[in-house]
Tab-separated table of C-alpha atoms and ligand atoms in Angstrom:
chain	number	residue	atom	x	y	z
N	387	UNK	CA	19.409	5.719	-16.799
N	388	UNK	CA	17.689	6.803	-13.562
N	389	UNK	CA	17.900	4.533	-10.548
N	390	UNK	CA	15.150	3.975	-7.993
N	391	UNK	CA	15.215	2.166	-4.661
N	392	UNK	CA	11.912	0.793	-3.367
N	393	UNK	CA	11.498	-0.224	0.282
N	394	UNK	CA	8.444	-2.501	0.378
N	395	UNK	CA	8.896	-3.774	-3.176
N	396	UNK	CA	7.199	-7.108	-2.384
N	397	UNK	CA	3.997	-5.365	-1.288
N	398	UNK	CA	1.004	-4.375	-3.368
N	399	UNK	CA	2.231	-0.861	-4.169
N	400	UNK	CA	5.895	-1.784	-4.453
N	401	UNK	CA	5.114	-4.281	-7.178
N	402	UNK	CA	3.001	-1.838	-9.214
N	403	UNK	CA	5.612	0.882	-8.779
N	404	UNK	CA	8.369	-1.458	-9.950
N	405	UNK	CA	6.281	-2.280	-13.054
N	406	UNK	CA	5.800	1.436	-13.751
N	407	UNK	CA	9.444	2.441	-13.247
N	408	UNK	CA	10.775	-0.431	-15.360
N	409	UNK	CA	8.378	0.611	-18.144
N	410	UNK	CA	9.826	4.130	-17.880
N	411	UNK	CA	13.360	2.791	-18.348
N	412	UNK	CA	14.560	2.989	-14.732
N	413	UNK	CA	17.003	0.682	-13.039
N	414	UNK	CA	14.952	-0.588	-10.092
N	415	UNK	CA	16.312	-1.926	-6.795
N	416	UNK	CA	14.057	-3.337	-4.117
N	417	UNK	CA	14.555	-4.137	-0.447
N	418	UNK	CA	13.202	-7.498	0.698
N	419	UNK	CA	13.019	-9.053	4.140
N	420	UNK	CA	14.403	-12.455	4.839
N	421	UNK	CA	11.603	-14.929	5.568
N	422	UNK	CA	11.428	-18.704	5.784
N	423	UNK	CA	9.173	-18.796	2.730
N	424	UNK	CA	9.376	-16.785	-0.492
N	425	UNK	CA	7.669	-13.391	-0.395
N	426	UNK	CA	8.381	-12.360	-3.971
N	427	UNK	CA	5.151	-13.581	-5.650
N	428	UNK	CA	4.081	-10.057	-6.594
N	429	UNK	CA	7.368	-9.338	-8.396
N	430	UNK	CA	8.038	-12.795	-9.863
N	431	UNK	CA	6.879	-11.579	-13.293
N	432	UNK	CA	9.681	-8.981	-13.448
N	433	UNK	CA	12.394	-10.972	-11.717
N	434	UNK	CA	15.498	-11.560	-13.839
N	435	UNK	CA	18.609	-13.639	-13.313
N	436	UNK	CA	20.969	-11.296	-11.390
N	437	UNK	CA	23.946	-12.871	-13.184
N	438	UNK	CA	22.851	-11.088	-16.350
N	439	UNK	CA	24.881	-7.819	-16.375
N	440	UNK	CA	22.076	-5.900	-18.142
N	441	UNK	CA	19.454	-6.765	-15.549
N	442	UNK	CA	17.352	-3.728	-14.549
N	443	UNK	CA	15.601	-5.195	-11.498
N	444	UNK	CA	17.561	-6.263	-8.440
N	445	UNK	CA	16.626	-7.253	-4.900
N	446	UNK	CA	18.617	-6.682	-1.701
N	447	UNK	CA	18.017	-8.083	1.766
N	448	UNK	CA	17.232	-5.346	4.264
N	449	UNK	CA	14.800	-4.279	6.934
N	450	UNK	CA	13.557	-0.897	8.136
N	451	UNK	CA	14.513	-1.943	11.662
N	452	UNK	CA	18.165	-2.254	10.578
N	453	UNK	CA	19.660	1.178	9.886
N	454	UNK	CA	23.173	-0.064	9.135
N	455	UNK	CA	21.886	-2.331	6.415
N	456	UNK	CA	19.834	0.500	4.903
N	457	UNK	CA	22.923	2.715	4.718
N	458	UNK	CA	24.873	-0.031	3.016
N	459	UNK	CA	22.139	-0.566	0.432
N	460	UNK	CA	21.940	3.165	-0.251
N	461	UNK	CA	25.686	3.415	-0.860
N	462	UNK	CA	25.675	0.358	-3.097
N	463	UNK	CA	22.596	1.272	-5.157
N	464	UNK	CA	23.277	5.053	-5.371
N	465	UNK	CA	19.643	5.853	-6.201
N	466	UNK	CA	18.179	9.055	-7.645
N	467	UNK	CA	14.802	8.305	-6.070
N	468	UNK	CA	13.877	6.411	-2.898
N	469	UNK	CA	10.302	5.280	-2.314
N	470	UNK	CA	9.488	4.278	1.260
N	471	UNK	CA	6.520	1.938	0.890
N	472	UNK	CA	7.612	-0.476	3.606
N	473	UNK	CA	5.329	-0.846	6.611
N	474	UNK	CA	3.493	-3.103	8.977
N	475	UNK	CA	0.492	-1.746	7.111
N	476	UNK	CA	-2.451	-3.462	8.834
N	477	UNK	CA	-4.377	-1.111	11.124
N	478	UNK	CA	-6.034	-3.877	13.209
N	479	UNK	CA	-2.726	-5.703	13.677
N	480	UNK	CA	-1.099	-2.486	14.907
N	481	UNK	CA	-3.252	-2.723	18.050
N	482	UNK	CA	-1.736	-6.160	18.706
N	483	UNK	CA	1.832	-5.152	17.816
N	484	UNK	CA	2.088	-1.435	18.630
N	485	UNK	CA	5.795	-1.270	19.458
N	486	UNK	CA	6.830	-3.220	16.403
N	487	UNK	CA	4.530	-1.106	14.215
N	488	UNK	CA	6.050	2.110	15.565
N	489	UNK	CA	9.570	0.759	15.069
N	490	UNK	CA	8.975	-0.077	11.414
N	491	UNK	CA	6.525	2.638	10.371
N	492	UNK	CA	7.795	5.656	12.332
N	493	UNK	CA	11.420	4.957	13.286
N	494	UNK	CA	11.943	2.968	10.081
N	495	UNK	CA	11.174	6.079	8.015
N	496	UNK	CA	13.528	8.071	10.245
N	497	UNK	CA	16.324	5.531	9.718
N	498	UNK	CA	15.916	5.815	5.960
N	499	UNK	CA	15.872	9.632	6.106
N	500	UNK	CA	18.986	9.663	8.298
N	501	UNK	CA	20.795	7.386	5.875
N	502	UNK	CA	19.814	9.658	2.962
N	503	UNK	CA	20.843	12.779	4.877
N	504	UNK	CA	24.353	11.432	5.487
N	505	UNK	CA	24.629	10.117	1.947
N	506	UNK	CA	23.707	13.518	0.482
N	507	UNK	CA	25.994	15.328	2.986
N	508	UNK	CA	28.872	13.116	1.940
N	509	UNK	CA	28.827	14.947	-1.417
N	510	UNK	CA	27.086	12.103	-3.206
N	511	UNK	CA	24.372	12.942	-5.719
N	512	UNK	CA	20.948	14.317	-4.817
N	513	UNK	CA	18.283	11.883	-3.704
N	514	UNK	CA	14.533	12.392	-3.833
N	515	UNK	CA	12.484	10.666	-1.113
N	516	UNK	CA	8.830	9.625	-1.216
N	517	UNK	CA	7.028	8.755	2.034
N	518	UNK	CA	3.824	6.682	1.837
N	519	UNK	CA	1.651	8.590	4.281
N	520	UNK	CA	-1.905	7.553	5.000
N	521	UNK	CA	-5.458	8.879	5.149
N	522	UNK	CA	-5.618	7.011	8.476
N	523	UNK	CA	-3.768	10.040	9.907
N	524	UNK	CA	-7.020	12.042	9.668
N	525	UNK	CA	-8.903	9.655	11.943
N	526	UNK	CA	-11.908	11.527	13.308
N	527	UNK	CA	-11.566	14.623	11.096
N	528	UNK	CA	-14.734	14.769	8.961
N	529	UNK	CA	-14.553	14.509	5.137
N	530	UNK	CA	-13.571	15.802	2.689
N	531	UNK	CA	-9.960	15.653	3.917
N	532	UNK	CA	-7.257	17.645	2.117
N	533	UNK	CA	-3.644	18.724	2.724
N	534	UNK	CA	-4.715	21.226	5.408
N	535	UNK	CA	-7.044	18.947	7.384
N	536	UNK	CA	-6.175	18.155	10.983
N	537	UNK	CA	-4.572	14.844	11.918
N	538	UNK	CA	-6.228	12.818	14.682
N	539	UNK	CA	-4.777	9.293	14.474
N	540	UNK	CA	-6.890	6.449	15.897
N	541	UNK	CA	-4.435	3.528	15.959
N	542	UNK	CA	-0.767	2.835	16.671
N	543	UNK	CA	-0.363	2.492	12.898
N	544	UNK	CA	-1.885	5.911	12.232
N	545	UNK	CA	0.079	7.601	15.040
N	546	UNK	CA	3.270	6.098	13.593
N	547	UNK	CA	2.369	7.371	10.123
N	548	UNK	CA	1.862	10.865	11.587
N	549	UNK	CA	5.379	10.692	13.078
N	550	UNK	CA	6.821	9.554	9.731
N	551	UNK	CA	4.903	12.346	7.972
N	552	UNK	CA	6.483	14.972	10.219
N	553	UNK	CA	9.970	13.425	10.008
N	554	UNK	CA	9.668	13.805	6.247
N	555	UNK	CA	8.535	17.449	6.472
N	556	UNK	CA	11.263	18.156	9.037
N	557	UNK	CA	14.070	16.726	6.883
N	558	UNK	CA	12.834	18.861	4.000
N	559	UNK	CA	12.766	22.017	6.134
N	560	UNK	CA	15.875	21.357	8.226
N	561	UNK	CA	18.264	19.880	5.660
N	562	UNK	CA	16.744	20.958	2.357
N	563	UNK	CA	16.147	17.340	1.315
N	564	UNK	CA	13.766	16.726	-1.554
N	565	UNK	CA	11.376	14.716	0.635
N	566	UNK	CA	7.616	14.481	0.094
N	567	UNK	CA	4.537	12.849	1.566
N	568	UNK	CA	1.835	11.291	-0.570
N	569	UNK	CA	-1.208	11.161	1.718
N	570	UNK	CA	-2.667	8.044	0.183
N	571	UNK	CA	-6.301	7.088	0.633
N	572	UNK	CA	-7.182	3.385	0.416
N	573	UNK	CA	-6.171	1.791	-2.842
N	574	UNK	CA	-6.784	-1.771	-3.861
N	575	UNK	CA	-6.118	-4.245	-6.665
N	576	UNK	CA	-5.988	-7.968	-7.398
N	577	UNK	CA	-2.577	-7.836	-5.646
N	578	UNK	CA	-4.045	-6.422	-2.406
N	579	UNK	CA	-3.167	-8.387	0.737
N	580	UNK	CA	-5.893	-10.905	1.553
N	581	UNK	CA	-6.629	-9.604	5.059
N	582	UNK	CA	-7.662	-6.100	3.943
N	583	UNK	CA	-11.427	-5.846	3.687
N	584	UNK	CA	-11.817	-5.408	-0.093
N	585	UNK	CA	-9.652	-8.371	-1.000
N	586	UNK	CA	-11.070	-10.455	1.836
N	587	UNK	CA	-14.485	-9.857	0.273
N	588	UNK	CA	-13.500	-10.527	-3.352
N	589	UNK	CA	-11.548	-13.666	-2.358
N	590	UNK	CA	-14.673	-14.895	-0.556
N	591	UNK	CA	-16.881	-14.092	-3.567
N	592	UNK	CA	-14.670	-16.255	-5.792
N	593	UNK	CA	-14.543	-19.146	-3.345
N	594	UNK	CA	-18.252	-19.003	-2.447
N	595	UNK	CA	-19.223	-18.890	-6.116
N	596	UNK	CA	-17.253	-22.099	-6.752
N	597	UNK	CA	-18.447	-23.826	-3.588
N	598	UNK	CA	-15.069	-23.707	-1.790
N	599	UNK	CA	-16.305	-21.561	1.127
N	600	UNK	CA	-19.726	-20.905	2.670
N	601	UNK	CA	-19.284	-18.038	5.134
N	602	UNK	CA	-17.483	-14.713	5.319
N	603	UNK	CA	-16.792	-13.226	8.764
N	604	UNK	CA	-16.370	-9.455	8.903
N	605	UNK	CA	-16.334	-6.617	11.434
N	606	UNK	CA	-17.744	-3.101	11.043
N	607	UNK	CA	-19.762	-2.795	7.824
N	608	UNK	CA	-20.610	0.889	8.331
N	609	UNK	CA	-17.090	2.305	7.925
N	610	UNK	CA	-16.733	4.435	4.792
N	611	UNK	CA	-13.567	4.505	2.717
N	612	UNK	CA	-12.343	6.279	-0.413
N	613	UNK	CA	-11.234	3.318	-2.536
N	614	UNK	CA	-9.081	3.724	-5.650
N	615	UNK	CA	-6.896	1.474	-7.822
N	616	UNK	CA	-3.261	0.928	-6.725
N	617	UNK	CA	-1.963	1.229	-10.308
N	618	UNK	CA	-3.214	4.833	-10.459
N	619	UNK	CA	-1.712	5.687	-7.050
N	620	UNK	CA	1.838	4.600	-7.884
N	621	UNK	CA	1.671	6.897	-10.906
N	622	UNK	CA	0.884	9.752	-8.483
N	623	UNK	CA	3.918	8.780	-6.356
N	624	UNK	CA	6.210	8.966	-9.370
N	625	UNK	CA	4.770	12.316	-10.511
N	626	UNK	CA	5.326	13.799	-7.078
N	627	UNK	CA	9.054	13.066	-7.316
N	628	UNK	CA	9.322	14.705	-10.753
N	629	UNK	CA	8.035	18.119	-9.641
N	630	UNK	CA	10.413	21.057	-9.520
N	631	UNK	CA	9.739	21.719	-5.823
N	632	UNK	CA	8.966	19.156	-3.116
N	633	UNK	CA	5.439	19.278	-1.677
N	634	UNK	CA	2.902	17.014	0.038
N	635	UNK	CA	-0.261	15.886	-1.729
N	636	UNK	CA	-3.463	13.994	-1.011
N	637	UNK	CA	-3.995	11.091	-3.423
N	638	UNK	CA	-7.656	10.028	-3.505
N	639	UNK	CA	-10.616	9.269	-5.758
N	640	UNK	CA	-12.952	11.775	-4.085
N	641	UNK	CA	-15.721	9.178	-3.633
N	642	UNK	CA	-16.521	7.190	-0.524
N	643	UNK	CA	-18.481	4.020	0.025
N	644	UNK	CA	-19.283	1.849	3.021
N	645	UNK	CA	-17.990	-1.687	3.487
N	646	UNK	CA	-21.648	-2.751	3.032
N	647	UNK	CA	-21.720	-1.029	-0.375
N	648	UNK	CA	-18.513	-2.822	-1.355
N	649	UNK	CA	-20.151	-6.114	-0.353
N	650	UNK	CA	-23.221	-5.349	-2.469
N	651	UNK	CA	-21.096	-4.445	-5.490
N	652	UNK	CA	-18.764	-7.473	-5.251
N	653	UNK	CA	-21.337	-10.182	-4.454
N	654	UNK	CA	-23.851	-8.555	-6.844
N	655	UNK	CA	-21.361	-8.729	-9.739
N	656	UNK	CA	-21.129	-12.498	-9.168
N	657	UNK	CA	-24.966	-12.801	-8.881
N	658	UNK	CA	-24.791	-13.606	-5.179
N	659	UNK	CA	-26.763	-12.128	-2.255
N	660	UNK	CA	-24.121	-11.131	0.333
N	661	UNK	CA	-26.622	-11.271	3.218
N	662	UNK	CA	-26.799	-15.054	2.903
N	663	UNK	CA	-23.070	-15.473	3.530
N	664	UNK	CA	-21.779	-12.646	5.721
N	665	UNK	CA	-21.633	-12.932	9.506
N	666	UNK	CA	-20.291	-10.417	11.974
N	667	UNK	CA	-17.349	-11.478	14.131
N	668	UNK	CA	-16.491	-8.906	16.838
N	669	UNK	CA	-12.856	-10.065	16.579
N	670	UNK	CA	-12.598	-7.818	13.539
N	671	UNK	CA	-13.840	-4.685	15.324
N	672	UNK	CA	-11.112	-2.183	16.183
N	673	UNK	CA	-10.610	-0.630	19.627
N	674	UNK	CA	-10.986	2.756	17.892
N	675	UNK	CA	-12.432	3.022	14.381
N	676	UNK	CA	-12.026	5.552	11.580
N	677	UNK	CA	-15.579	6.105	10.349
N	678	UNK	CA	-15.499	8.217	7.258
N	679	UNK	CA	-12.706	8.996	4.795
N	680	UNK	CA	-13.130	10.860	1.512
N	681	UNK	CA	-10.139	12.655	0.064
N	682	UNK	CA	-9.966	15.878	-1.882
N	683	UNK	CA	-7.118	15.443	-4.389
N	684	UNK	CA	-7.818	18.652	-6.299
N	685	UNK	CA	-4.342	20.043	-5.537
N	686	UNK	CA	-2.699	17.032	-7.183
N	687	UNK	CA	-4.963	17.377	-10.222
N	688	UNK	CA	-4.343	21.109	-10.496
N	689	UNK	CA	-0.565	20.993	-10.080
N	690	UNK	CA	0.324	17.640	-11.644
N	691	UNK	CA	-2.602	16.745	-13.839
N	692	UNK	CA	-3.231	13.524	-11.892
N	693	UNK	CA	-6.680	11.948	-11.944
N	694	UNK	CA	-7.637	8.358	-11.156
N	695	UNK	CA	-8.345	6.290	-14.266
N	696	UNK	CA	-10.064	3.256	-12.719
N	697	UNK	CA	-13.390	3.961	-10.995
N	698	UNK	CA	-15.080	2.040	-8.170
N	699	UNK	CA	-17.227	-0.306	-10.300
N	700	UNK	CA	-14.319	-1.201	-12.571
N	701	UNK	CA	-12.075	-1.802	-9.543
N	702	UNK	CA	-14.581	-4.172	-7.929
N	703	UNK	CA	-15.029	-6.087	-11.189
N	704	UNK	CA	-11.296	-6.333	-11.768
N	705	UNK	CA	-10.803	-7.789	-8.288
N	706	UNK	CA	-13.762	-10.189	-8.464
N	707	UNK	CA	-12.747	-11.415	-11.945
N	708	UNK	CA	-9.225	-12.080	-10.733
N	709	UNK	CA	-10.416	-13.892	-7.599
N	710	UNK	CA	-12.917	-15.984	-9.570
N	711	UNK	CA	-9.984	-17.142	-11.698
N	712	UNK	CA	-7.933	-17.885	-8.577
N	713	UNK	CA	-10.826	-19.917	-7.133
N	714	UNK	CA	-11.082	-21.876	-10.396
N	715	UNK	CA	-7.407	-22.751	-10.092
N	716	UNK	CA	-7.947	-23.822	-6.475
N	717	UNK	CA	-10.866	-25.961	-7.544
N	718	UNK	CA	-8.783	-27.658	-10.236
N	719	UNK	CA	-6.136	-28.482	-7.633
N	720	UNK	CA	-8.772	-29.748	-5.223
N	721	UNK	CA	-10.337	-31.950	-7.911
N	722	UNK	CA	-6.872	-33.372	-8.608
N	723	UNK	CA	-6.645	-34.416	-4.945
N	724	UNK	CA	-4.388	-31.609	-3.665
N	725	UNK	CA	-4.863	-30.110	-0.213
N	726	UNK	CA	-5.757	-26.432	-0.799
N	727	UNK	CA	-6.062	-25.458	2.868
N	728	UNK	CA	-2.306	-25.046	3.120
N	729	UNK	CA	-2.311	-27.131	6.296
N	730	UNK	CA	-0.239	-29.829	4.704
P	1277	NDP	P1	1.700	-4.021	1.872
P	1277	NDP	O1	1.378	-4.434	3.263
P	1277	NDP	O2	1.111	-4.768	0.715
P	1277	NDP	O3	3.296	-4.024	1.666
P	1277	NDP	C1	4.157	-3.605	2.691
P	1277	NDP	C2	5.580	-3.842	2.263
P	1277	NDP	O4	6.443	-3.469	3.350
P	1277	NDP	C3	5.920	-5.310	1.958
P	1277	NDP	O5	6.853	-5.361	0.909
P	1277	NDP	C4	6.550	-5.784	3.252
P	1277	NDP	O6	7.416	-6.879	3.080
P	1277	NDP	C5	7.343	-4.537	3.612
P	1277	NDP	N1	7.756	-4.508	5.007
P	1277	NDP	C6	7.013	-4.742	6.109
P	1277	NDP	N2	7.766	-4.637	7.211
P	1277	NDP	C7	9.013	-4.321	6.805
P	1277	NDP	C8	10.229	-4.093	7.469
P	1277	NDP	N3	10.337	-4.193	8.782
P	1277	NDP	N4	11.326	-3.792	6.731
P	1277	NDP	C9	11.247	-3.731	5.386
P	1277	NDP	N5	10.119	-3.958	4.687
P	1277	NDP	C10	9.015	-4.239	5.397
P	1277	NDP	O7	1.323	-2.474	1.784
P	1277	NDP	P2	0.811	-1.623	0.513
P	1277	NDP	O8	1.621	-1.966	-0.669
P	1277	NDP	O9	-0.660	-1.683	0.458
P	1277	NDP	O10	1.159	-0.141	1.009
P	1277	NDP	C11	2.405	0.461	0.703
P	1277	NDP	C12	2.675	1.587	1.686
P	1277	NDP	O11	1.654	2.574	1.588
P	1277	NDP	C13	2.690	1.178	3.167
P	1277	NDP	O12	3.612	2.001	3.839
P	1277	NDP	C14	1.290	1.512	3.651
P	1277	NDP	O13	1.292	1.761	5.043
P	1277	NDP	C15	1.010	2.764	2.842
P	1277	NDP	N6	-0.375	3.028	2.560
P	1277	NDP	C16	-1.110	2.095	1.869
P	1277	NDP	C17	-2.409	2.360	1.516
P	1277	NDP	C18	-3.246	1.360	0.791
P	1277	NDP	O14	-4.456	1.581	0.708
P	1277	NDP	N7	-2.689	0.308	0.222
P	1277	NDP	C19	-3.018	3.680	1.819
P	1277	NDP	C20	-2.154	4.557	2.575
P	1277	NDP	C21	-0.872	4.247	2.891
P	1277	NDP	P3	6.873	-8.412	3.141
P	1277	NDP	O15	6.352	-8.710	1.770
P	1277	NDP	O16	8.106	-9.159	3.505
P	1277	NDP	O17	5.802	-8.452	4.188
P	1278	GDR	P1	-7.831	0.299	6.488
P	1278	GDR	O1	-8.163	-0.956	5.555
P	1278	GDR	O2	-7.906	-0.011	7.910
P	1278	GDR	O3	-8.648	1.444	5.963
P	1278	GDR	O4	-6.283	0.528	6.157
P	1278	GDR	P2	-8.922	-2.310	5.856
P	1278	GDR	O5	-9.294	-2.862	4.535
P	1278	GDR	O6	-8.172	-3.169	6.801
P	1278	GDR	O7	-10.259	-1.812	6.637
P	1278	GDR	C1	-11.202	-0.942	6.001
P	1278	GDR	C2	-12.453	-0.870	6.854
P	1278	GDR	O8	-13.128	-2.133	6.802
P	1278	GDR	C3	-13.548	-2.490	8.113
P	1278	GDR	N1	-13.687	-3.946	8.210
P	1278	GDR	C4	-12.697	-4.852	8.108
P	1278	GDR	N2	-11.375	-4.704	7.843
P	1278	GDR	C5	-10.613	-5.826	7.760
P	1278	GDR	N3	-9.321	-5.715	7.469
P	1278	GDR	N4	-11.132	-7.065	7.948
P	1278	GDR	C6	-12.458	-7.272	8.233
P	1278	GDR	O9	-12.907	-8.391	8.394
P	1278	GDR	C7	-13.282	-6.102	8.299
P	1278	GDR	N5	-14.612	-5.908	8.509
P	1278	GDR	C8	-14.835	-4.607	8.467
P	1278	GDR	C9	-12.446	-1.927	9.015
P	1278	GDR	O10	-12.918	-1.833	10.364
P	1278	GDR	C10	-12.183	-0.595	8.338
P	1278	GDR	O11	-13.077	0.375	8.801
P	1278	GDR	C11	-5.791	0.464	4.830
P	1278	GDR	C12	-4.342	-0.039	4.900
P	1278	GDR	O12	-3.898	-0.258	3.585
P	1278	GDR	C13	-3.461	1.002	5.557
P	1278	GDR	O13	-2.093	0.596	5.430
P	1278	GDR	C14	-3.653	2.336	4.853
P	1278	GDR	O14	-2.884	3.336	5.454
P	1278	GDR	C15	-5.123	2.733	4.878
P	1278	GDR	O15	-5.871	1.717	4.225
P	1278	GDR	C16	-5.389	4.042	4.143
């Protein structure tokens, strides 16, 4: 049985990847951060009692800012594959917390690579490493962006991802590690964090439709993104670690749409006119914006046969349907007299 270690298992991608690897028969270990409230909602459906000796999904406390802990986890889990999906992944927030973002996103990847390097050097078995790199690294470089396009990061997050990208390449070249970058364009799902623009929109559609909310405040509606489905992107991650030779690949749908177009699609699917509800709040503008991302994933298709399955319209519908259901549940609670604002 193959063993995988996922840093960032409680995130959107980590949870889909855990689903995929368990379905493929892997033993899956995930790293979770200690928090005062539970953060395991996205993996609750696969959680098993750790007292059961046959359990195939286990969680370990750790943090990318704590190298000693990462080393200990690596030695205990003895993985064949390590997926680094952990990050302070919000671009806007990285302008507010640049040092922390760099520590987790850039130095965090380095800590993990260092731990793997020593583990492999110690005569332990081979480990394959996947780094979740980002289309944000391209910044101002015009589309279509592929593996040879120039990086021009526009945020502390993106600059940190560029550093992590090069650490990964360097450990491959310097130490012969099987270490690869997936240059992931935006990918979304019903499990997407609620402060990213797609989910913020579909959450609002659900709540507006059921009368639980009357306004949606957004920033720049002109930005264009290449939006795919997270379930398809974790499949690309896994494929990249199965190849004979390590290499870096763009993972993208090849289509781009503006935030305005996403609004039209999501509100339109629920028979709502977005213009009646959306207001611009400059708080959501970024000090430097990335205007136009559209990836060219032809190398990944050619060499690994990967193509996205879920298209834009299906993705929007999947997210709106899920958030309409969530809003119905909220409404039921509200009707039963529960406080749904979370303010206690
Ligand atoms: P999420 O923000 O949903 O998940 C991030 C994960 O990282 C969470 O499990 C989070 O834990 C964990 N994490 C955050 N800080 C630390 C830390 N200091 N130590 C350990 N774990 C930490 O991101 P996604 O699932 O969307 O993205 C996965 C990865 O792919 C990220 O690296 C992201 O930057 C990258 N990426 C994502 C894209 C996308 O469109 N989704 C596109 C390109 C790259 P907790 O639950 O406790 O917060
Ligand atoms: P992004 O995703 O920055 O591309 O990073 P996000 O959904 O945050 O923004 C996409 C675009 O929408 C514009 N926008 C808003 N964004 C947010 N979050 N909230 C708003 O109210 C809003 N209004 C307009 C933004 O300005 C931007 O242009 C995501 C993350 O998952 C990263 O971790 C990942 O690396 C990249 O995708 C690829």
